Amino acid sequence: MIARATAWLAADKHSTYGLSVTRMILGFIVASQLIVNWPDRHYTWGDGSRWTEQVLAGRGWPSFLGLFSQVGGHWFDVAYLATIAFGVLMMLGVYTRASSFMVLLLWVSLYVSNPFVGSGGDAILRVVLLYMCFTDAGRHWSVDARRASRRGEVRSIVPAWMSNILHNLAIILIVHQVVMVYLASSFFKVQSTVWKDGTAVYYPLQTDAYSPWNDLLHPLYANSAFVAGATYTAIVVQMFFPVFLLYRPTRFLALIAVTGMHLGIGLLMGIMYFSLVMIAVDMILVSDTSWVRALAWVRARRGARPRDLEPEHLQDEEHVSTRDGEHVVVRDEKQGAQDVNPVT
Amino acid sequence: MPPTPGDDAAARPRHRWVVEVLLAVVLAHSVALTLWLAPSSPLREAVGDQRLASYVDPYFQQGRDTAGIGTQRVDESFSVRAFVLPESGGKGAATPWVDLTRGDVRADRRDIAPERVHLIARRLATNLNLAMFSLNEPQRKIVRDLAAEDLPSVVKARLEAAGPDSEAVRFFQAYDQMATQFASLYAQSRWSEGQVVQVQFKVGRRTVPPYAGRATTTLGDVPFLEFSFGWRATYRGSLDARETFDSYVKK
């Protein structure tokens, strides 16, 4: 069994398309969040947040994460702009691993400087960014991929099998993280009276923190059918999410349901940032095969020539493999066979 | 058929050894995170919350709040006022109360991605409410009656003498100090026409009415249960901090 697991881990990178989408969305989130908060940056995270030092002292964060707590004035702005810039670079897939690592370092440092303005989305983002540093998140739809296709073979310092294993283990950890969030959430819910009696959604929607549309949507929130439907749907989707993932048709159903749930939460409760982070991470659960089929379908709908449908898939496989240095992967889609030939 | 990298790696003892170690690390990490996020169980209790926390915090820090919408049923408020001496001299006066959370709620109306700055007052209220609910009634009276000249060490001794939970006292004092600093910086920017010599803050909490009564009562009909804190000597803060508050408060 371990031999099979090792082979699965080392043979090829999995979920590369989904991870590329995750990378783009997370990069966008980081950059856009900081741009949105630009006018109040000093008050939120800079010199104006020093009153939180009592909490920071008790958190035990490593000192190297204290950048934003230690710089002020123009240097704070430089670090803030650098975080935006690395977020954009990550989104575009420019030196993806390095930019992901820098985003992780700077974003966590920013979070540490004022924990009063953090959110649940930050926690997921931080953990996923950490795992992403071990992945090949720039394999598709990135400047790195484009550059690799022009340059051809570039020898990597990490052997292909090791790169594949780190990538796939990181994917497993990301998927485990998101599944645990849903599963733990559903376990807490079924232990609560208001979730069991189908009224839980009503309560947060009445509070100021989660009701930006309360005056307009109050009749909806007060409707028993809507409240019970939303409450039980949330429990069912989260509790059975891991089970739904095992079978392709139910996996799509689960992803559509969970994305819809996040969009509903984001739009109705005013926490779009958290919802976007979760949607971004859920994208990893769509397999490469599904992404390729979807792309082929989209291109066919646009009237692309038949020969245009395959090359990107094959080219992408080829880039990454050559970048990793040891192998070229060639897929034979018709026969479903996979041959791997040493280059060197 | 040539070997795949997986077969190749599995066949080489050194590679396989590396993979097995990495798998073991991933497995141990996943079990720790699973136990941390899962509800209480004998297994979790056997490992111990403290041990799990020491691993999960700070790098993988997360909790129930990351697990999506919960059962939030309360609204909270944080209000500030100050005792201000006129620049021209003479007798000072207390300003009216300013509810900072109300301003944040107004700003966040129709906003699906609100600015993070609007979370601060509410988060302060959450922690201060928690601190006050952890104290007993004699301790709350001590807090209500605090005066600006009371030293933290004296307050600590009085609170500890009035209740058995020293951790609750420590928690209260940490957030009380932060709230004092925040309220001072806010007050100096807000009432800059005079000299702010003392500040006071209060927090409120109200609970959403039961679902059965939704047709007759709304949250707006429910009064806040308030905890008042005594007067505090003003914290001046650094010039940079004061300028930052000026630029935000006077916006």
mmCIF file of C-alpha atoms in Angstrom, chain B residues 18-128:
data_model
loop_
_atom_site.group_PDB
_atom_site.id
_atom_site.type_symbol
_atom_site.label_atom_id
_atom_site.label_comp_id
_atom_site.label_asym_id
_atom_site.label_seq_id
_atom_site.Cartn_x
_atom_site.Cartn_y
_atom_site.Cartn_z
ATOM 1 C CA VAL B 18 12.147 10.115 2.384
ATOM 2 C CA VAL B 19 8.573 9.577 1.226
ATOM 3 C CA GLU B 20 7.704 7.506 4.283
ATOM 4 C CA VAL B 21 9.084 10.136 6.635
ATOM 5 C CA LEU B 22 7.158 12.886 4.840
ATOM 6 C CA LEU B 23 3.984 10.801 4.930
ATOM 7 C CA ALA B 24 4.421 10.253 8.662
ATOM 8 C CA VAL B 25 4.885 14.004 9.225
ATOM 9 C CA VAL B 26 1.784 14.808 7.151
ATOM 10 C CA LEU B 27 -0.223 12.190 9.008
ATOM 11 C CA ALA B 28 0.850 13.439 12.462
ATOM 12 C CA HIS B 29 0.130 17.042 11.464
ATOM 13 C CA SER B 30 -3.291 16.106 10.065
ATOM 14 C CA VAL B 31 -4.224 14.203 13.218
ATOM 15 C CA ALA B 32 -3.209 17.181 15.382
ATOM 16 C CA LEU B 33 -5.303 19.600 13.285
ATOM 17 C CA THR B 34 -8.236 17.190 13.232
ATOM 18 C CA LEU B 35 -8.213 16.869 17.013
ATOM 19 C CA TRP B 36 -7.876 20.644 17.414
ATOM 20 C CA LEU B 37 -10.848 21.447 15.191
ATOM 21 C CA ALA B 38 -13.061 18.549 16.262
ATOM 22 C CA PRO B 39 -15.529 18.775 19.161
ATOM 23 C CA SER B 40 -14.496 17.351 22.529
ATOM 24 C CA SER B 41 -13.863 13.640 22.616
ATOM 25 C CA PRO B 42 -11.985 11.191 24.880
ATOM 26 C CA LEU B 43 -9.171 11.087 22.318
ATOM 27 C CA ARG B 44 -8.810 14.862 22.301
ATOM 28 C CA GLU B 45 -8.894 14.974 26.086
ATOM 29 C CA ALA B 46 -6.196 12.294 26.223
ATOM 30 C CA VAL B 47 -3.897 14.414 24.056
ATOM 31 C CA GLY B 48 -4.805 17.578 25.947
ATOM 32 C CA ASP B 49 -5.910 21.020 24.770
ATOM 33 C CA GLN B 50 -2.716 22.683 25.965
ATOM 34 C CA ARG B 51 -0.505 20.289 24.041
ATOM 35 C CA LEU B 52 -2.581 20.746 20.887
ATOM 36 C CA ALA B 53 -2.591 24.515 21.286
ATOM 37 C CA SER B 54 1.165 24.644 21.701
ATOM 38 C CA TYR B 55 1.482 22.980 18.297
ATOM 39 C CA VAL B 56 -1.367 24.630 16.395
ATOM 40 C CA ASP B 57 -0.658 28.130 17.729
ATOM 41 C CA PRO B 58 0.690 30.215 16.226
ATOM 42 C CA TYR B 59 1.524 28.804 12.802
ATOM 43 C CA PHE B 60 -1.715 26.888 12.169
ATOM 44 C CA GLN B 61 -3.872 29.001 14.444
ATOM 45 C CA GLN B 62 -7.555 28.506 13.864
ATOM 46 C CA GLY B 63 -10.670 27.731 15.808
ATOM 47 C CA ARG B 64 -14.408 27.491 15.644
ATOM 48 C CA ASP B 65 -14.577 30.903 13.979
ATOM 49 C CA THR B 66 -12.889 29.445 10.890
ATOM 50 C CA ALA B 67 -15.568 26.840 10.583
ATOM 51 C CA GLY B 68 -18.081 29.122 8.874
ATOM 52 C CA ILE B 69 -21.145 30.787 10.300
ATOM 53 C CA GLY B 70 -21.799 29.815 13.872
ATOM 54 C CA THR B 71 -24.563 30.693 16.213
ATOM 55 C CA GLN B 72 -23.814 34.355 16.817
ATOM 56 C CA ARG B 73 -26.847 35.690 18.615
ATOM 57 C CA VAL B 74 -25.637 38.933 20.133
ATOM 58 C CA ASP B 75 -25.048 42.524 19.171
ATOM 59 C CA GLU B 76 -22.348 44.439 21.007
ATOM 60 C CA SER B 77 -21.450 48.077 21.440
ATOM 61 C CA PHE B 78 -18.408 50.059 22.548
ATOM 62 C CA SER B 79 -18.844 53.659 23.661
ATOM 63 C CA VAL B 80 -16.328 56.297 24.745
ATOM 64 C CA ARG B 81 -16.488 59.629 26.533
ATOM 65 C CA ALA B 82 -13.851 61.950 27.993
ATOM 66 C CA PHE B 83 -13.372 64.560 30.676
ATOM 67 C CA VAL B 84 -12.017 67.616 28.874
ATOM 68 C CA LEU B 85 -10.435 70.771 30.308
ATOM 69 C CA PRO B 86 -10.859 73.874 28.107
ATOM 70 C CA GLU B 87 -7.628 75.264 26.648
ATOM 71 C CA SER B 88 -8.611 78.676 27.998
ATOM 72 C CA GLY B 89 -8.673 77.325 31.554
ATOM 73 C CA GLY B 90 -11.566 76.885 33.941
ATOM 74 C CA LYS B 91 -13.726 73.972 34.939
ATOM 75 C CA GLY B 92 -13.782 70.937 32.689
ATOM 76 C CA ALA B 93 -16.732 68.803 31.645
ATOM 77 C CA ALA B 94 -17.557 65.305 30.538
ATOM 78 C CA THR B 95 -18.396 64.887 26.857
ATOM 79 C CA PRO B 96 -21.460 62.972 25.649
ATOM 80 C CA TRP B 97 -21.037 59.239 25.010
ATOM 81 C CA VAL B 98 -20.050 58.275 21.463
ATOM 82 C CA ASP B 99 -21.051 54.774 20.314
ATOM 83 C CA LEU B 100 -18.251 53.738 17.964
ATOM 84 C CA THR B 101 -19.920 50.500 16.860
ATOM 85 C CA ARG B 102 -22.974 52.391 15.644
ATOM 86 C CA GLY B 103 -20.764 54.386 13.280
ATOM 87 C CA ASP B 104 -19.162 51.179 12.018
ATOM 88 C CA VAL B 105 -22.571 49.592 11.402
ATOM 89 C CA ARG B 106 -23.652 52.654 9.391
ATOM 90 C CA ALA B 107 -20.468 52.507 7.318
ATOM 91 C CA ASP B 108 -20.857 48.780 6.609
ATOM 92 C CA ARG B 109 -24.461 49.084 5.419
ATOM 93 C CA ARG B 110 -24.815 47.589 1.872
ATOM 94 C CA ASP B 111 -21.126 46.670 1.899
ATOM 95 C CA ILE B 112 -20.215 43.039 1.171
ATOM 96 C CA ALA B 113 -16.496 43.640 1.716
ATOM 97 C CA PRO B 114 -16.290 46.189 4.537
ATOM 98 C CA GLU B 115 -13.054 47.836 5.605
ATOM 99 C CA ARG B 116 -11.339 46.028 8.426
ATOM 100 C CA VAL B 117 -11.058 49.119 10.534
ATOM 101 C CA HIS B 118 -14.775 48.772 11.289
ATOM 102 C CA LEU B 119 -14.135 45.565 13.220
ATOM 103 C CA ILE B 120 -12.047 47.161 15.968
ATOM 104 C CA ALA B 121 -14.711 48.592 18.287
ATOM 105 C CA ARG B 122 -16.862 45.465 18.078
ATOM 106 C CA ARG B 123 -13.916 43.183 18.825
ATOM 107 C CA LEU B 124 -13.001 45.330 21.817
ATOM 108 C CA ALA B 125 -16.588 45.071 23.030
ATOM 109 C CA THR B 126 -16.560 41.281 22.602
ATOM 110 C CA ASN B 127 -13.441 40.896 24.720
ATOM 111 C CA LEU B 128 -14.481 43.391 27.384
#
